[in-house]
Amino acid sequence: MTRLTGFAIGVLLAMPGTARDLHVDPVSGDDRVLEGPYKTISVAIRRAKPGDTIHLKPMVYRDYAGFYGIRGEPGKPITLDGHGATLEGSDPLDPEQWEEIEPGLYRGDHLLERIDDAMIQRWFFYWNGKMNHMGRTSKGPRADLKKPEDLKPGEWTFVKNPDKENSGAFYLKLADGKSLADEKIFVPVRSAGVQFGGTGEKFNAHLVIKNLTATHPYNDGFNIHGHCENVKFENIRAIECGDDGISAHETAEYTVEGFVSIGNSTGICDTGAS
């Protein structure tokens, strides 16, 4: 190869519009670098340009993918390829956030900064490998939550704070002799696995999300708000989400090819003009 040819190839590779591969590695990534690998999915999405592909590793990410006014171009979508990755919506319960108010009964009022009625309708704890909704679901039975003193081992409840809007305390009841450290309890701290938002000039368009699983958020696996165009989901799964597998609102437009929904309130529930 001549020096001139090599120079020409280098110029072509550096030209604006050249599709790039962006990688996300939560272990070794660094969000401060320009070309990655990045530590978080959100930074990779913000750095992506039309034609780029964001690659996840086939592992569990305690993270979510948020698209807010992100646009590719016709024929040059921005692609998020999970390669079999799972976006986990829950985190391990932190015993330091809980107070034992009587033997086996724990109170926690610092789980989230804000918690409203809609969240409580969907709420669960992932407890010893199972979703614990206390027999409630957002689009089905909604039994009244128990009083803390009426809880049996393996149950939970929530009591509103009458002095502060959208706040309150959770209660967990454990079996005799058990501690929070003994139990495998996970708290759903993220609202969705993949989330869209944007209206007016800041809408989402020309995006592909594929080969990805969303599990254990307190709301939807794939939550789509605002306006979006030419958004395609391929080979995705929503497993044990607090509400719907996919839920689109307002004027969202999307297609899905290859979708598995297990253990959600519904598989797909779209509203408005979506």
mmCIF file of C-alpha atoms in Angstrom:
data_model
loop_
_atom_site.group_PDB
_atom_site.id
_atom_site.type_symbol
_atom_site.label_atom_id
_atom_site.label_comp_id
_atom_site.label_asym_id
_atom_site.label_seq_id
_atom_site.Cartn_x
_atom_site.Cartn_y
_atom_site.Cartn_z
ATOM 1 C CA MET A 1 0.000 0.000 0.000
ATOM 2 C CA THR A 2 1.387 3.433 -0.928
ATOM 3 C CA ARG A 3 1.532 6.268 1.553
ATOM 4 C CA LEU A 4 -1.058 8.169 -0.494
ATOM 5 C CA THR A 5 -3.500 5.254 -0.478
ATOM 6 C CA GLY A 6 -3.080 4.776 3.254
ATOM 7 C CA PHE A 7 -3.652 8.488 3.818
ATOM 8 C CA ALA A 8 -6.816 8.413 1.700
ATOM 9 C CA ILE A 9 -8.230 5.473 3.662
ATOM 10 C CA GLY A 10 -7.486 7.244 6.926
ATOM 11 C CA VAL A 11 -9.317 10.342 5.733
ATOM 12 C CA LEU A 12 -12.345 8.283 4.714
ATOM 13 C CA LEU A 13 -12.477 6.569 8.105
ATOM 14 C CA ALA A 14 -12.379 9.892 9.888
ATOM 15 C CA MET A 15 -15.000 11.562 7.699
ATOM 16 C CA PRO A 16 -18.180 12.750 9.406
ATOM 17 C CA GLY A 17 -21.045 10.316 8.885
ATOM 18 C CA THR A 18 -18.894 7.201 9.039
ATOM 19 C CA ALA A 19 -20.781 4.582 11.059
ATOM 20 C CA ARG A 20 -19.122 3.723 14.349
ATOM 21 C CA ASP A 21 -19.325 0.882 16.842
ATOM 22 C CA LEU A 22 -19.751 2.147 20.410
ATOM 23 C CA HIS A 23 -19.298 -0.284 23.290
ATOM 24 C CA VAL A 24 -20.609 -0.229 26.866
ATOM 25 C CA ASP A 25 -18.724 -2.078 29.598
ATOM 26 C CA PRO A 26 -19.863 -1.284 33.173
ATOM 27 C CA VAL A 27 -16.727 -2.904 34.592
ATOM 28 C CA SER A 28 -13.873 -1.456 32.527
ATOM 29 C CA GLY A 29 -15.651 1.376 30.701
ATOM 30 C CA ASP A 30 -15.078 5.088 31.282
ATOM 31 C CA ASP A 31 -17.698 7.747 30.526
ATOM 32 C CA ARG A 32 -15.015 10.449 30.320
ATOM 33 C CA VAL A 33 -13.478 9.117 27.123
ATOM 34 C CA LEU A 34 -14.708 10.145 23.689
ATOM 35 C CA GLU A 35 -14.697 6.807 21.878
ATOM 36 C CA GLY A 36 -15.401 4.329 24.677
ATOM 37 C CA PRO A 37 -15.881 1.740 25.846
ATOM 38 C CA TYR A 38 -18.287 3.662 28.051
ATOM 39 C CA LYS A 39 -19.339 2.754 31.551
ATOM 40 C CA THR A 40 -23.023 3.631 31.197
ATOM 41 C CA ILE A 41 -25.580 3.131 28.467
ATOM 42 C CA SER A 42 -26.835 6.711 28.756
ATOM 43 C CA VAL A 43 -23.493 8.225 27.759
ATOM 44 C CA ALA A 44 -23.189 5.903 24.759
ATOM 45 C CA ILE A 45 -26.671 6.916 23.602
ATOM 46 C CA ARG A 46 -25.855 10.617 23.894
ATOM 47 C CA ARG A 47 -22.621 10.140 21.926
ATOM 48 C CA ALA A 48 -24.247 8.114 19.142
ATOM 49 C CA LYS A 49 -24.689 9.635 15.682
ATOM 50 C CA PRO A 50 -26.800 8.479 12.713
ATOM 51 C CA GLY A 51 -25.592 5.093 11.503
ATOM 52 C CA ASP A 52 -23.809 4.195 14.757
ATOM 53 C CA THR A 53 -24.381 0.937 16.640
ATOM 54 C CA ILE A 54 -24.166 0.730 20.428
ATOM 55 C CA HIS A 55 -23.041 -2.710 21.558
ATOM 56 C CA LEU A 56 -23.763 -4.194 24.984
ATOM 57 C CA LYS A 57 -22.040 -7.245 26.392
ATOM 58 C CA PRO A 58 -24.124 -10.409 26.960
ATOM 59 C CA MET A 59 -24.392 -9.785 30.703
ATOM 60 C CA VAL A 60 -26.684 -8.255 33.331
ATOM 61 C CA TYR A 61 -26.666 -4.442 33.423
ATOM 62 C CA ARG A 62 -28.187 -2.730 36.457
ATOM 63 C CA ASP A 63 -28.949 0.168 34.175
ATOM 64 C CA TYR A 64 -31.567 1.320 31.691
ATOM 65 C CA ALA A 65 -31.530 2.673 28.148
ATOM 66 C CA GLY A 66 -33.139 6.109 27.915
ATOM 67 C CA PHE A 67 -33.819 7.780 24.565
ATOM 68 C CA TYR A 68 -34.776 11.443 24.884
ATOM 69 C CA GLY A 69 -34.812 13.315 21.592
ATOM 70 C CA ILE A 70 -32.401 10.859 19.936
ATOM 71 C CA ARG A 71 -32.588 10.614 16.148
ATOM 72 C CA GLY A 72 -30.855 8.702 13.437
ATOM 73 C CA GLU A 73 -31.596 9.395 9.792
ATOM 74 C CA PRO A 74 -33.547 7.559 7.083
ATOM 75 C CA GLY A 75 -31.426 4.566 6.135
ATOM 76 C CA LYS A 76 -28.966 5.374 8.938
ATOM 77 C CA PRO A 77 -30.651 4.468 12.220
ATOM 78 C CA ILE A 78 -28.965 4.536 15.583
ATOM 79 C CA THR A 79 -28.946 0.930 16.782
ATOM 80 C CA LEU A 80 -28.756 -0.461 20.302
ATOM 81 C CA ASP A 81 -27.718 -4.123 20.036
ATOM 82 C CA GLY A 82 -27.915 -5.919 23.368
ATOM 83 C CA HIS A 83 -26.302 -9.130 22.099
ATOM 84 C CA GLY A 84 -28.402 -10.972 24.690
ATOM 85 C CA ALA A 85 -27.859 -8.481 27.523
ATOM 86 C CA THR A 86 -30.366 -8.082 30.341
ATOM 87 C CA LEU A 87 -31.373 -4.700 31.735
ATOM 88 C CA GLU A 88 -32.133 -5.427 35.388
ATOM 89 C CA GLY A 89 -34.532 -2.976 37.020
ATOM 90 C CA SER A 90 -33.905 -4.009 40.609
ATOM 91 C CA ASP A 91 -31.014 -3.653 43.033
ATOM 92 C CA PRO A 92 -30.217 -5.745 46.112
ATOM 93 C CA LEU A 93 -31.974 -4.494 49.223
ATOM 94 C CA ASP A 94 -29.682 -2.481 51.489
ATOM 95 C CA PRO A 95 -30.246 -3.565 55.124
ATOM 96 C CA GLU A 96 -28.836 -0.222 56.292
ATOM 97 C CA GLN A 97 -31.951 1.503 54.911
ATOM 98 C CA TRP A 98 -34.256 -0.503 57.154
ATOM 99 C CA GLU A 99 -35.117 -0.394 60.851
ATOM 100 C CA GLU A 100 -36.346 -3.400 62.818
ATOM 101 C CA ILE A 101 -39.278 -1.957 64.757
ATOM 102 C CA GLU A 102 -40.231 -5.261 66.364
ATOM 103 C CA PRO A 103 -38.905 -8.809 65.989
ATOM 104 C CA GLY A 104 -39.037 -9.715 62.295
ATOM 105 C CA LEU A 105 -40.826 -6.519 61.210
ATOM 106 C CA TYR A 106 -38.742 -3.983 59.297
ATOM 107 C CA ARG A 107 -39.569 -0.444 58.219
ATOM 108 C CA GLY A 108 -37.914 1.370 55.297
ATOM 109 C CA ASP A 109 -38.755 4.918 54.268
ATOM 110 C CA HIS A 110 -35.749 5.807 52.130
ATOM 111 C CA LEU A 111 -36.142 3.487 49.136
ATOM 112 C CA LEU A 112 -37.088 6.182 46.605
ATOM 113 C CA GLU A 113 -37.277 9.958 46.748
ATOM 114 C CA ARG A 114 -40.827 9.870 45.419
ATOM 115 C CA ILE A 115 -43.459 7.151 45.326
ATOM 116 C CA ASP A 116 -47.041 7.727 44.169
ATOM 117 C CA ASP A 117 -50.244 5.692 43.934
ATOM 118 C CA ALA A 118 -49.510 4.497 40.391
ATOM 119 C CA MET A 119 -46.156 3.131 41.506
ATOM 120 C CA ILE A 120 -47.699 1.323 44.475
ATOM 121 C CA GLN A 121 -50.272 -0.299 42.152
ATOM 122 C CA ARG A 122 -47.359 -1.822 40.251
ATOM 123 C CA TRP A 123 -44.997 -2.389 43.156
ATOM 124 C CA PHE A 124 -43.328 -5.646 44.069
ATOM 125 C CA PHE A 125 -40.277 -6.976 45.818
ATOM 126 C CA TYR A 126 -38.256 -9.667 44.080
ATOM 127 C CA TRP A 127 -38.060 -11.962 47.090
ATOM 128 C CA ASN A 128 -36.136 -15.229 47.105
ATOM 129 C CA GLY A 129 -36.400 -15.581 43.338
ATOM 130 C CA LYS A 130 -40.071 -14.654 42.980
ATOM 131 C CA MET A 131 -42.054 -11.478 42.333
ATOM 132 C CA ASN A 132 -44.087 -10.588 45.402
ATOM 133 C CA HIS A 133 -46.964 -8.287 44.401
ATOM 134 C CA MET A 134 -49.057 -9.144 47.469
ATOM 135 C CA GLY A 135 -51.752 -10.413 45.100
ATOM 136 C CA ARG A 136 -52.038 -7.074 43.296
ATOM 137 C CA THR A 137 -51.514 -5.970 39.701
ATOM 138 C CA SER A 138 -52.000 -2.670 37.899
ATOM 139 C CA LYS A 139 -54.509 -4.118 35.419
ATOM 140 C CA GLY A 140 -56.230 -6.690 37.566
ATOM 141 C CA PRO A 141 -56.953 -7.471 41.225
ATOM 142 C CA ARG A 142 -55.936 -4.763 43.691
ATOM 143 C CA ALA A 143 -56.476 -6.099 47.167
ATOM 144 C CA ASP A 144 -56.099 -3.564 49.949
ATOM 145 C CA LEU A 145 -52.631 -3.494 51.426
ATOM 146 C CA LYS A 146 -52.389 -4.948 54.905
ATOM 147 C CA LYS A 147 -51.620 -3.092 58.087
ATOM 148 C CA PRO A 148 -48.016 -3.646 59.214
ATOM 149 C CA GLU A 149 -49.149 -5.523 62.316
ATOM 150 C CA ASP A 150 -51.158 -7.976 60.175
ATOM 151 C CA LEU A 151 -48.270 -9.065 57.961
ATOM 152 C CA LYS A 152 -47.232 -12.693 57.844
ATOM 153 C CA PRO A 153 -43.664 -13.845 57.140
ATOM 154 C CA GLY A 154 -42.799 -13.195 53.499
ATOM 155 C CA GLU A 155 -45.239 -10.301 53.119
ATOM 156 C CA TRP A 156 -44.886 -6.539 52.695
ATOM 157 C CA THR A 157 -47.016 -3.434 52.817
ATOM 158 C CA PHE A 158 -46.839 0.326 52.331
ATOM 159 C CA VAL A 159 -48.195 3.107 54.547
ATOM 160 C CA LYS A 160 -48.541 6.643 53.203
ATOM 161 C CA ASN A 161 -47.035 9.590 55.019
ATOM 162 C CA PRO A 162 -50.035 11.851 55.795
ATOM 163 C CA ASP A 163 -47.779 14.882 56.176
ATOM 164 C CA LYS A 164 -45.874 14.607 52.894
ATOM 165 C CA GLU A 165 -47.247 13.977 49.410
ATOM 166 C CA ASN A 166 -45.924 11.010 47.419
ATOM 167 C CA SER A 167 -44.012 9.516 50.304
ATOM 168 C CA GLY A 168 -44.398 6.832 52.923
ATOM 169 C CA ALA A 169 -42.829 3.739 54.418
ATOM 170 C CA PHE A 170 -42.534 0.118 53.337
ATOM 171 C CA TYR A 171 -42.751 -2.723 55.815
ATOM 172 C CA LEU A 172 -41.339 -6.239 55.442
ATOM 173 C CA LYS A 173 -42.157 -9.211 57.633
ATOM 174 C CA LEU A 174 -39.532 -11.941 57.947
ATOM 175 C CA ALA A 175 -39.743 -15.419 59.416
ATOM 176 C CA ASP A 176 -38.529 -15.953 62.966
ATOM 177 C CA GLY A 177 -34.765 -16.020 63.225
ATOM 178 C CA LYS A 178 -34.242 -14.475 59.787
ATOM 179 C CA SER A 179 -32.500 -11.185 59.085
ATOM 180 C CA LEU A 180 -32.561 -8.984 55.998
ATOM 181 C CA ALA A 181 -29.065 -10.194 55.204
ATOM 182 C CA ASP A 182 -30.380 -13.784 55.166
ATOM 183 C CA GLU A 183 -33.141 -13.051 52.670
ATOM 184 C CA LYS A 184 -32.538 -12.506 48.962
ATOM 185 C CA ILE A 185 -34.653 -9.391 48.457
ATOM 186 C CA PHE A 186 -34.317 -7.026 45.517
ATOM 187 C CA VAL A 187 -35.939 -3.591 45.203
ATOM 188 C CA PRO A 188 -37.214 -2.321 41.803
ATOM 189 C CA VAL A 189 -35.485 1.059 41.602
ATOM 190 C CA ARG A 190 -35.715 1.718 37.842
ATOM 191 C CA SER A 191 -38.999 2.496 36.100
ATOM 192 C CA ALA A 192 -38.232 0.739 32.793
ATOM 193 C CA GLY A 193 -35.631 -1.237 30.921
ATOM 194 C CA VAL A 194 -35.883 0.911 27.788
ATOM 195 C CA GLN A 195 -37.579 4.292 27.998
ATOM 196 C CA PHE A 196 -38.502 6.900 25.371
ATOM 197 C CA GLY A 197 -39.477 10.514 25.953
ATOM 198 C CA GLY A 198 -39.620 13.581 23.752
ATOM 199 C CA THR A 199 -42.067 15.938 22.068
ATOM 200 C CA GLY A 200 -41.979 18.920 19.733
ATOM 201 C CA GLU A 201 -38.621 19.172 17.993
ATOM 202 C CA LYS A 202 -37.015 16.837 20.535
ATOM 203 C CA PHE A 203 -38.649 13.582 19.450
ATOM 204 C CA ASN A 204 -37.089 10.178 18.848
ATOM 205 C CA ALA A 205 -36.761 8.772 15.327
ATOM 206 C CA HIS A 206 -34.935 6.191 13.214
ATOM 207 C CA LEU A 207 -33.882 3.882 16.035
ATOM 208 C CA VAL A 208 -33.412 0.111 16.289
ATOM 209 C CA ILE A 209 -33.337 -1.720 19.636
ATOM 210 C CA LYS A 210 -32.637 -5.427 19.434
ATOM 211 C CA ASN A 211 -31.452 -8.589 21.196
ATOM 212 C CA LEU A 212 -32.303 -7.277 24.639
ATOM 213 C CA THR A 213 -34.197 -8.362 27.760
ATOM 214 C CA ALA A 214 -35.822 -5.993 30.259
ATOM 215 C CA THR A 215 -36.736 -7.391 33.663
ATOM 216 C CA HIS A 216 -37.906 -6.257 37.112
ATOM 217 C CA PRO A 217 -38.525 -2.515 36.617
ATOM 218 C CA TYR A 218 -41.428 -1.237 38.683
ATOM 219 C CA ASN A 219 -43.231 -0.031 35.537
ATOM 220 C CA ASP A 220 -42.855 -1.272 31.934
ATOM 221 C CA GLY A 221 -40.162 -3.285 30.266
ATOM 222 C CA PHE A 222 -40.239 -0.974 27.219
ATOM 223 C CA ASN A 223 -41.892 2.362 28.016
ATOM 224 C CA ILE A 224 -42.554 4.789 25.140
ATOM 225 C CA HIS A 225 -43.773 8.343 25.747
ATOM 226 C CA GLY A 226 -44.081 11.441 23.601
ATOM 227 C CA HIS A 227 -43.700 11.340 19.839
ATOM 228 C CA CYS A 228 -41.442 8.962 17.941
ATOM 229 C CA GLU A 229 -41.147 7.778 14.343
ATOM 230 C CA ASN A 230 -39.559 4.782 12.631
ATOM 231 C CA VAL A 231 -38.622 2.999 15.842
ATOM 232 C CA LYS A 232 -38.121 -0.740 15.512
ATOM 233 C CA PHE A 233 -37.718 -3.416 18.175
ATOM 234 C CA GLU A 234 -36.272 -6.776 17.173
ATOM 235 C CA ASN A 235 -35.906 -9.920 19.262
ATOM 236 C CA ILE A 236 -36.725 -8.368 22.623
ATOM 237 C CA ARG A 237 -38.061 -9.818 25.867
ATOM 238 C CA ALA A 238 -39.919 -8.308 28.816
ATOM 239 C CA ILE A 239 -39.825 -10.601 31.832
ATOM 240 C CA GLU A 240 -41.527 -9.964 35.184
ATOM 241 C CA CYS A 241 -42.023 -6.213 34.879
ATOM 242 C CA GLY A 242 -44.221 -4.251 37.269
ATOM 243 C CA ASP A 243 -46.701 -3.228 34.565
ATOM 244 C CA ASP A 244 -46.634 -3.899 30.805
ATOM 245 C CA GLY A 245 -44.107 -5.596 28.589
ATOM 246 C CA ILE A 246 -44.394 -2.755 26.055
ATOM 247 C CA SER A 247 -46.462 0.377 26.627
ATOM 248 C CA ALA A 248 -46.660 3.280 24.174
ATOM 249 C CA HIS A 249 -48.414 6.593 24.734
ATOM 250 C CA GLU A 250 -49.311 9.870 23.029
ATOM 251 C CA THR A 251 -48.239 9.756 19.335
ATOM 252 C CA ALA A 252 -45.535 7.118 19.492
ATOM 253 C CA GLU A 253 -45.026 5.024 16.348
ATOM 254 C CA TYR A 254 -43.099 1.766 16.548
ATOM 255 C CA THR A 255 -42.913 -1.761 15.176
ATOM 256 C CA VAL A 256 -41.800 -4.940 16.887
ATOM 257 C CA GLU A 257 -40.574 -8.188 15.327
ATOM 258 C CA GLY A 258 -39.905 -10.964 17.804
ATOM 259 C CA PHE A 259 -41.261 -10.222 21.280
ATOM 260 C CA VAL A 260 -41.549 -12.437 24.370
ATOM 261 C CA SER A 261 -43.586 -11.287 27.372
ATOM 262 C CA ILE A 262 -43.686 -13.353 30.572
ATOM 263 C CA GLY A 263 -44.974 -12.449 34.032
ATOM 264 C CA ASN A 264 -46.106 -8.893 33.242
ATOM 265 C CA SER A 265 -49.471 -7.257 33.919
ATOM 266 C CA THR A 266 -50.018 -7.233 30.127
ATOM 267 C CA GLY A 267 -47.863 -7.992 27.114
ATOM 268 C CA ILE A 268 -48.531 -4.841 25.063
ATOM 269 C CA CYS A 269 -50.750 -1.982 26.205
ATOM 270 C CA ASP A 270 -50.750 1.131 24.003
ATOM 271 C CA THR A 271 -52.798 4.268 24.645
ATOM 272 C CA GLY A 272 -53.612 7.610 23.031
ATOM 273 C CA ALA A 273 -52.773 7.838 19.318
ATOM 274 C CA SER A 274 -49.802 5.501 19.561
#
